[in-house]
């Protein structure tokens, strides 16, 4: 398997792309569920039994899932060492971010499905709140500098937009 070299600029664009796709997925799913639910409300009766279950499940998932994602990502990032290759650190950091974002997305989708099935606007509100909290997780260069243990050489490479900083595997 071959590798593609990423510059600092490309690496940060890749992080933003991943983040953007996850935001669009959450907002898009919410918009579709809202439109379907509001236009088909007579054809979709509210599920009372599911409503009772989701009344407890959604708030717990909305708190626990993002918290678990953040804690697991922090644990992964804390294991990084300054002496590791920059490419390895950035690859592990990217994986940790995707993992953290997936937990946020799971909580949002749980809330959206609960809204879709029950019609309870409170679940939609929780999903909107989760998207707002997710919006604070934007991957920036400053965040990378704060979270990843970098040597002065690593920092100078990341500050140079044309410096080669990471390698990603590509299929032939």
PDB file of C-alpha atoms in Angstrom:
ATOM      1  CA  UNK A   1       0.000   0.000   0.000  1.00  0.00           C
ATOM      2  CA  UNK A   2       1.325   3.412  -0.960  1.00  0.00           C
ATOM      3  CA  UNK A   3       1.316   6.518   1.174  1.00  0.00           C
ATOM      4  CA  UNK A   4       0.331  10.057   0.315  1.00  0.00           C
ATOM      5  CA  UNK A   5       2.228  12.896   1.911  1.00  0.00           C
ATOM      6  CA  UNK A   6       0.138  15.645   3.504  1.00  0.00           C
ATOM      7  CA  UNK A   7       1.361  19.157   4.088  1.00  0.00           C
ATOM      8  CA  UNK A   8       0.382  21.071   7.198  1.00  0.00           C
ATOM      9  CA  UNK A   9      -2.269  22.964   5.236  1.00  0.00           C
ATOM     10  CA  UNK A  10      -3.721  19.731   3.811  1.00  0.00           C
ATOM     11  CA  UNK A  11      -3.753  18.048   7.224  1.00  0.00           C
ATOM     12  CA  UNK A  12      -5.782  20.845   8.801  1.00  0.00           C
ATOM     13  CA  UNK A  13      -8.126  20.898   5.789  1.00  0.00           C
ATOM     14  CA  UNK A  14      -8.640  17.162   6.237  1.00  0.00           C
ATOM     15  CA  UNK A  15      -9.542  17.660   9.911  1.00  0.00           C
ATOM     16  CA  UNK A  16     -12.005  20.402   8.947  1.00  0.00           C
ATOM     17  CA  UNK A  17     -13.490  18.205   6.232  1.00  0.00           C
ATOM     18  CA  UNK A  18     -14.122  15.356   8.664  1.00  0.00           C
ATOM     19  CA  UNK A  19     -15.643  17.792  11.160  1.00  0.00           C
ATOM     20  CA  UNK A  20     -17.795  19.424   8.477  1.00  0.00           C
ATOM     21  CA  UNK A  21     -19.139  16.121   7.216  1.00  0.00           C
ATOM     22  CA  UNK A  22     -20.162  15.168  10.738  1.00  0.00           C
ATOM     23  CA  UNK A  23     -21.887  18.515  11.320  1.00  0.00           C
ATOM     24  CA  UNK A  24     -23.743  18.234   8.018  1.00  0.00           C
ATOM     25  CA  UNK A  25     -24.794  14.663   8.844  1.00  0.00           C
ATOM     26  CA  UNK A  26     -26.269  15.722  12.182  1.00  0.00           C
ATOM     27  CA  UNK A  27     -27.989  18.862  10.912  1.00  0.00           C
ATOM     28  CA  UNK A  28     -29.164  17.199   7.706  1.00  0.00           C
ATOM     29  CA  UNK A  29     -30.630  14.220   9.520  1.00  0.00           C
ATOM     30  CA  UNK A  30     -32.339  16.539  11.977  1.00  0.00           C
ATOM     31  CA  UNK A  31     -33.814  18.634   9.180  1.00  0.00           C
ATOM     32  CA  UNK A  32     -35.101  15.570   7.318  1.00  0.00           C
ATOM     33  CA  UNK A  33     -36.623  14.065  10.461  1.00  0.00           C
ATOM     34  CA  UNK A  34     -38.224  17.397  11.357  1.00  0.00           C
ATOM     35  CA  UNK A  35     -39.716  17.818   7.881  1.00  0.00           C
ATOM     36  CA  UNK A  36     -40.952  14.228   7.748  1.00  0.00           C
ATOM     37  CA  UNK A  37     -42.435  14.397  11.210  1.00  0.00           C
ATOM     38  CA  UNK A  38     -44.104  17.775  10.715  1.00  0.00           C
ATOM     39  CA  UNK A  39     -45.576  16.971   7.284  1.00  0.00           C
ATOM     40  CA  UNK A  40     -46.643  13.435   8.141  1.00  0.00           C
ATOM     41  CA  UNK A  41     -47.848  13.949  11.711  1.00  0.00           C
ATOM     42  CA  UNK A  42     -51.290  12.459  11.022  1.00  0.00           C
ATOM     43  CA  UNK A  43     -49.798   9.354   9.417  1.00  0.00           C
ATOM     44  CA  UNK A  44     -47.257   8.924  12.239  1.00  0.00           C
ATOM     45  CA  UNK A  45     -48.922   8.459  15.595  1.00  0.00           C
ATOM     46  CA  UNK A  46     -46.869   9.131  18.690  1.00  0.00           C
ATOM     47  CA  UNK A  47     -45.536   6.006  20.333  1.00  0.00           C
ATOM     48  CA  UNK A  48     -46.458   6.244  24.007  1.00  0.00           C
ATOM     49  CA  UNK A  49     -44.430   3.243  25.192  1.00  0.00           C
ATOM     50  CA  UNK A  50     -41.375   4.389  23.305  1.00  0.00           C
ATOM     51  CA  UNK A  51     -41.928   7.866  24.693  1.00  0.00           C
ATOM     52  CA  UNK A  52     -41.638   6.522  28.230  1.00  0.00           C
ATOM     53  CA  UNK A  53     -38.404   4.715  27.377  1.00  0.00           C
ATOM     54  CA  UNK A  54     -36.885   7.645  25.501  1.00  0.00           C
ATOM     55  CA  UNK A  55     -37.821  10.065  28.303  1.00  0.00           C
ATOM     56  CA  UNK A  56     -34.974   8.516  30.321  1.00  0.00           C
ATOM     57  CA  UNK A  57     -32.723   7.104  27.620  1.00  0.00           C
ATOM     58  CA  UNK A  58     -32.199  10.274  25.568  1.00  0.00           C
ATOM     59  CA  UNK A  59     -30.982  12.563  28.394  1.00  0.00           C
ATOM     60  CA  UNK A  60     -28.667   9.842  29.711  1.00  0.00           C
ATOM     61  CA  UNK A  61     -27.261   9.210  26.224  1.00  0.00           C
ATOM     62  CA  UNK A  62     -26.938  12.969  25.610  1.00  0.00           C
ATOM     63  CA  UNK A  63     -24.744  13.311  28.664  1.00  0.00           C
ATOM     64  CA  UNK A  64     -22.854  10.037  28.732  1.00  0.00           C
ATOM     65  CA  UNK A  65     -21.970   9.485  25.078  1.00  0.00           C
ATOM     66  CA  UNK A  66     -20.195  12.823  24.474  1.00  0.00           C
ATOM     67  CA  UNK A  67     -18.521  12.577  27.873  1.00  0.00           C
ATOM     68  CA  UNK A  68     -17.215   9.083  27.109  1.00  0.00           C
ATOM     69  CA  UNK A  69     -16.004  10.261  23.696  1.00  0.00           C
ATOM     70  CA  UNK A  70     -14.145  13.209  25.189  1.00  0.00           C
ATOM     71  CA  UNK A  71     -12.577  11.104  27.942  1.00  0.00           C
ATOM     72  CA  UNK A  72     -11.457   8.333  25.579  1.00  0.00           C
ATOM     73  CA  UNK A  73     -10.019  10.861  23.137  1.00  0.00           C
ATOM     74  CA  UNK A  74      -8.129  12.605  25.959  1.00  0.00           C
ATOM     75  CA  UNK A  75      -6.759   9.296  27.155  1.00  0.00           C
ATOM     76  CA  UNK A  76      -5.530   8.466  23.664  1.00  0.00           C
ATOM     77  CA  UNK A  77      -3.963  11.901  23.225  1.00  0.00           C
ATOM     78  CA  UNK A  78      -2.284  11.765  26.655  1.00  0.00           C
ATOM     79  CA  UNK A  79      -0.483   8.586  25.571  1.00  0.00           C
ATOM     80  CA  UNK A  80       1.303  10.496  22.826  1.00  0.00           C
ATOM     81  CA  UNK A  81       4.950  11.239  23.488  1.00  0.00           C
ATOM     82  CA  UNK A  82       6.981  14.216  22.315  1.00  0.00           C
ATOM     83  CA  UNK A  83       9.596  11.809  20.958  1.00  0.00           C
ATOM     84  CA  UNK A  84       7.178  10.103  18.537  1.00  0.00           C
ATOM     85  CA  UNK A  85       7.265  10.973  14.861  1.00  0.00           C
ATOM     86  CA  UNK A  86       5.037  13.928  14.012  1.00  0.00           C
ATOM     87  CA  UNK A  87       3.206  11.873  11.392  1.00  0.00           C
ATOM     88  CA  UNK A  88       2.352   9.207  13.976  1.00  0.00           C
ATOM     89  CA  UNK A  89       1.167  11.781  16.502  1.00  0.00           C
ATOM     90  CA  UNK A  90      -1.031  13.507  13.940  1.00  0.00           C
ATOM     91  CA  UNK A  91      -2.504  10.216  12.721  1.00  0.00           C
ATOM     92  CA  UNK A  92      -3.339   9.172  16.288  1.00  0.00           C
ATOM     93  CA  UNK A  93      -4.749  12.618  17.034  1.00  0.00           C
ATOM     94  CA  UNK A  94      -6.951  12.443  13.946  1.00  0.00           C
ATOM     95  CA  UNK A  95      -8.211   9.010  14.993  1.00  0.00           C
ATOM     96  CA  UNK A  96      -8.961  10.277  18.499  1.00  0.00           C
ATOM     97  CA  UNK A  97     -10.922  13.227  17.081  1.00  0.00           C
ATOM     98  CA  UNK A  98     -12.965  11.002  14.783  1.00  0.00           C
ATOM     99  CA  UNK A  99     -13.695   8.704  17.701  1.00  0.00           C
ATOM    100  CA  UNK A 100     -14.786  11.640  19.882  1.00  0.00           C
ATOM    101  CA  UNK A 101     -16.931  13.069  17.095  1.00  0.00           C
ATOM    102  CA  UNK A 102     -18.598   9.689  16.568  1.00  0.00           C
ATOM    103  CA  UNK A 103     -19.778   9.649  20.184  1.00  0.00           C
ATOM    104  CA  UNK A 104     -21.260  13.137  19.789  1.00  0.00           C
ATOM    105  CA  UNK A 105     -22.953  12.043  16.590  1.00  0.00           C
ATOM    106  CA  UNK A 106     -24.359   8.893  18.228  1.00  0.00           C
ATOM    107  CA  UNK A 107     -25.959  10.967  20.988  1.00  0.00           C
ATOM    108  CA  UNK A 108     -27.460  13.357  18.449  1.00  0.00           C
ATOM    109  CA  UNK A 109     -28.831  10.532  16.311  1.00  0.00           C
ATOM    110  CA  UNK A 110     -30.314   8.871  19.393  1.00  0.00           C
ATOM    111  CA  UNK A 111     -32.151  12.108  20.196  1.00  0.00           C
ATOM    112  CA  UNK A 112     -33.281  12.543  16.600  1.00  0.00           C
ATOM    113  CA  UNK A 113     -34.622   8.999  16.322  1.00  0.00           C
ATOM    114  CA  UNK A 114     -36.486   9.489  19.598  1.00  0.00           C
ATOM    115  CA  UNK A 115     -37.997  12.705  18.226  1.00  0.00           C
ATOM    116  CA  UNK A 116     -38.922  11.024  14.944  1.00  0.00           C
ATOM    117  CA  UNK A 117     -40.634   8.087  16.639  1.00  0.00           C
ATOM    118  CA  UNK A 118     -42.413   9.976  19.401  1.00  0.00           C
ATOM    119  CA  UNK A 119     -42.844  13.521  18.104  1.00  0.00           C
ATOM    120  CA  UNK A 120     -41.585  14.899  21.432  1.00  0.00           C
ATOM    121  CA  UNK A 121     -40.028  18.299  20.741  1.00  0.00           C
ATOM    122  CA  UNK A 122     -37.883  17.937  23.861  1.00  0.00           C
ATOM    123  CA  UNK A 123     -35.843  15.267  22.092  1.00  0.00           C
ATOM    124  CA  UNK A 124     -35.361  17.586  19.135  1.00  0.00           C
ATOM    125  CA  UNK A 125     -34.231  20.282  21.547  1.00  0.00           C
ATOM    126  CA  UNK A 126     -31.672  17.937  23.054  1.00  0.00           C
ATOM    127  CA  UNK A 127     -30.381  17.137  19.552  1.00  0.00           C
ATOM    128  CA  UNK A 128     -30.064  20.845  18.769  1.00  0.00           C
ATOM    129  CA  UNK A 129     -28.195  21.351  22.043  1.00  0.00           C
ATOM    130  CA  UNK A 130     -25.833  18.511  21.194  1.00  0.00           C
ATOM    131  CA  UNK A 131     -25.093  20.040  17.792  1.00  0.00           C
ATOM    132  CA  UNK A 132     -24.379  23.358  19.504  1.00  0.00           C
ATOM    133  CA  UNK A 133     -21.976  21.678  21.926  1.00  0.00           C
ATOM    134  CA  UNK A 134     -20.419  19.812  18.996  1.00  0.00           C
ATOM    135  CA  UNK A 135     -19.818  23.162  17.301  1.00  0.00           C
ATOM    136  CA  UNK A 136     -17.353  23.975  20.098  1.00  0.00           C
ATOM    137  CA  UNK A 137     -15.189  21.021  19.020  1.00  0.00           C
ATOM    138  CA  UNK A 138     -13.902  22.661  15.818  1.00  0.00           C
ATOM    139  CA  UNK A 139     -10.403  21.337  15.054  1.00  0.00           C
ATOM    140  CA  UNK A 140      -8.012  24.270  14.902  1.00  0.00           C
ATOM    141  CA  UNK A 141      -4.266  24.633  14.771  1.00  0.00           C
ATOM    142  CA  UNK A 142      -4.272  26.145  18.271  1.00  0.00           C
ATOM    143  CA  UNK A 143      -6.210  23.168  19.599  1.00  0.00           C
ATOM    144  CA  UNK A 144      -3.648  20.789  18.106  1.00  0.00           C
ATOM    145  CA  UNK A 145      -0.837  22.790  19.717  1.00  0.00           C
ATOM    146  CA  UNK A 146      -2.643  22.686  23.080  1.00  0.00           C
ATOM    147  CA  UNK A 147      -3.581  19.006  23.034  1.00  0.00           C
ATOM    148  CA  UNK A 148      -0.732  17.213  21.237  1.00  0.00           C
ATOM    149  CA  UNK A 149       2.728  17.066  22.842  1.00  0.00           C
ATOM    150  CA  UNK A 150       4.885  18.707  20.182  1.00  0.00           C
ATOM    151  CA  UNK A 151       8.596  19.386  20.007  1.00  0.00           C
ATOM    152  CA  UNK A 152       9.765  22.809  18.785  1.00  0.00           C
ATOM    153  CA  UNK A 153      10.619  21.173  15.427  1.00  0.00           C
ATOM    154  CA  UNK A 154       7.082  19.748  15.194  1.00  0.00           C
ATOM    155  CA  UNK A 155       5.585  23.148  15.937  1.00  0.00           C
ATOM    156  CA  UNK A 156       7.663  24.820  13.261  1.00  0.00           C
ATOM    157  CA  UNK A 157       6.574  22.187  10.718  1.00  0.00           C
ATOM    158  CA  UNK A 158       2.915  22.674  11.602  1.00  0.00           C
ATOM    159  CA  UNK A 159       3.300  26.451  11.342  1.00  0.00           C
ATOM    160  CA  UNK A 160       4.715  26.078   7.828  1.00  0.00           C
ATOM    161  CA  UNK A 161       1.726  25.420   5.529  1.00  0.00           C
ATOM    162  CA  UNK A 162       3.910  23.678   2.932  1.00  0.00           C
ATOM    163  CA  UNK A 163       5.847  21.409   5.311  1.00  0.00           C
ATOM    164  CA  UNK A 164       5.237  17.677   4.992  1.00  0.00           C
ATOM    165  CA  UNK A 165       3.726  16.562   8.282  1.00  0.00           C
ATOM    166  CA  UNK A 166       1.729  13.381   7.787  1.00  0.00           C
ATOM    167  CA  UNK A 167       1.402  10.305   5.627  1.00  0.00           C
ATOM    168  CA  UNK A 168      -1.870   8.601   4.847  1.00  0.00           C
ATOM    169  CA  UNK A 169      -2.227   5.199   3.220  1.00  0.00           C
ATOM    170  CA  UNK A 170      -3.835   5.132  -0.216  1.00  0.00           C
ATOM    171  CA  UNK A 171      -5.006   2.155  -2.213  1.00  0.00           C
ATOM    172  CA  UNK A 172      -3.664   1.611  -5.681  1.00  0.00           C
TER     173      UNK A 172
END
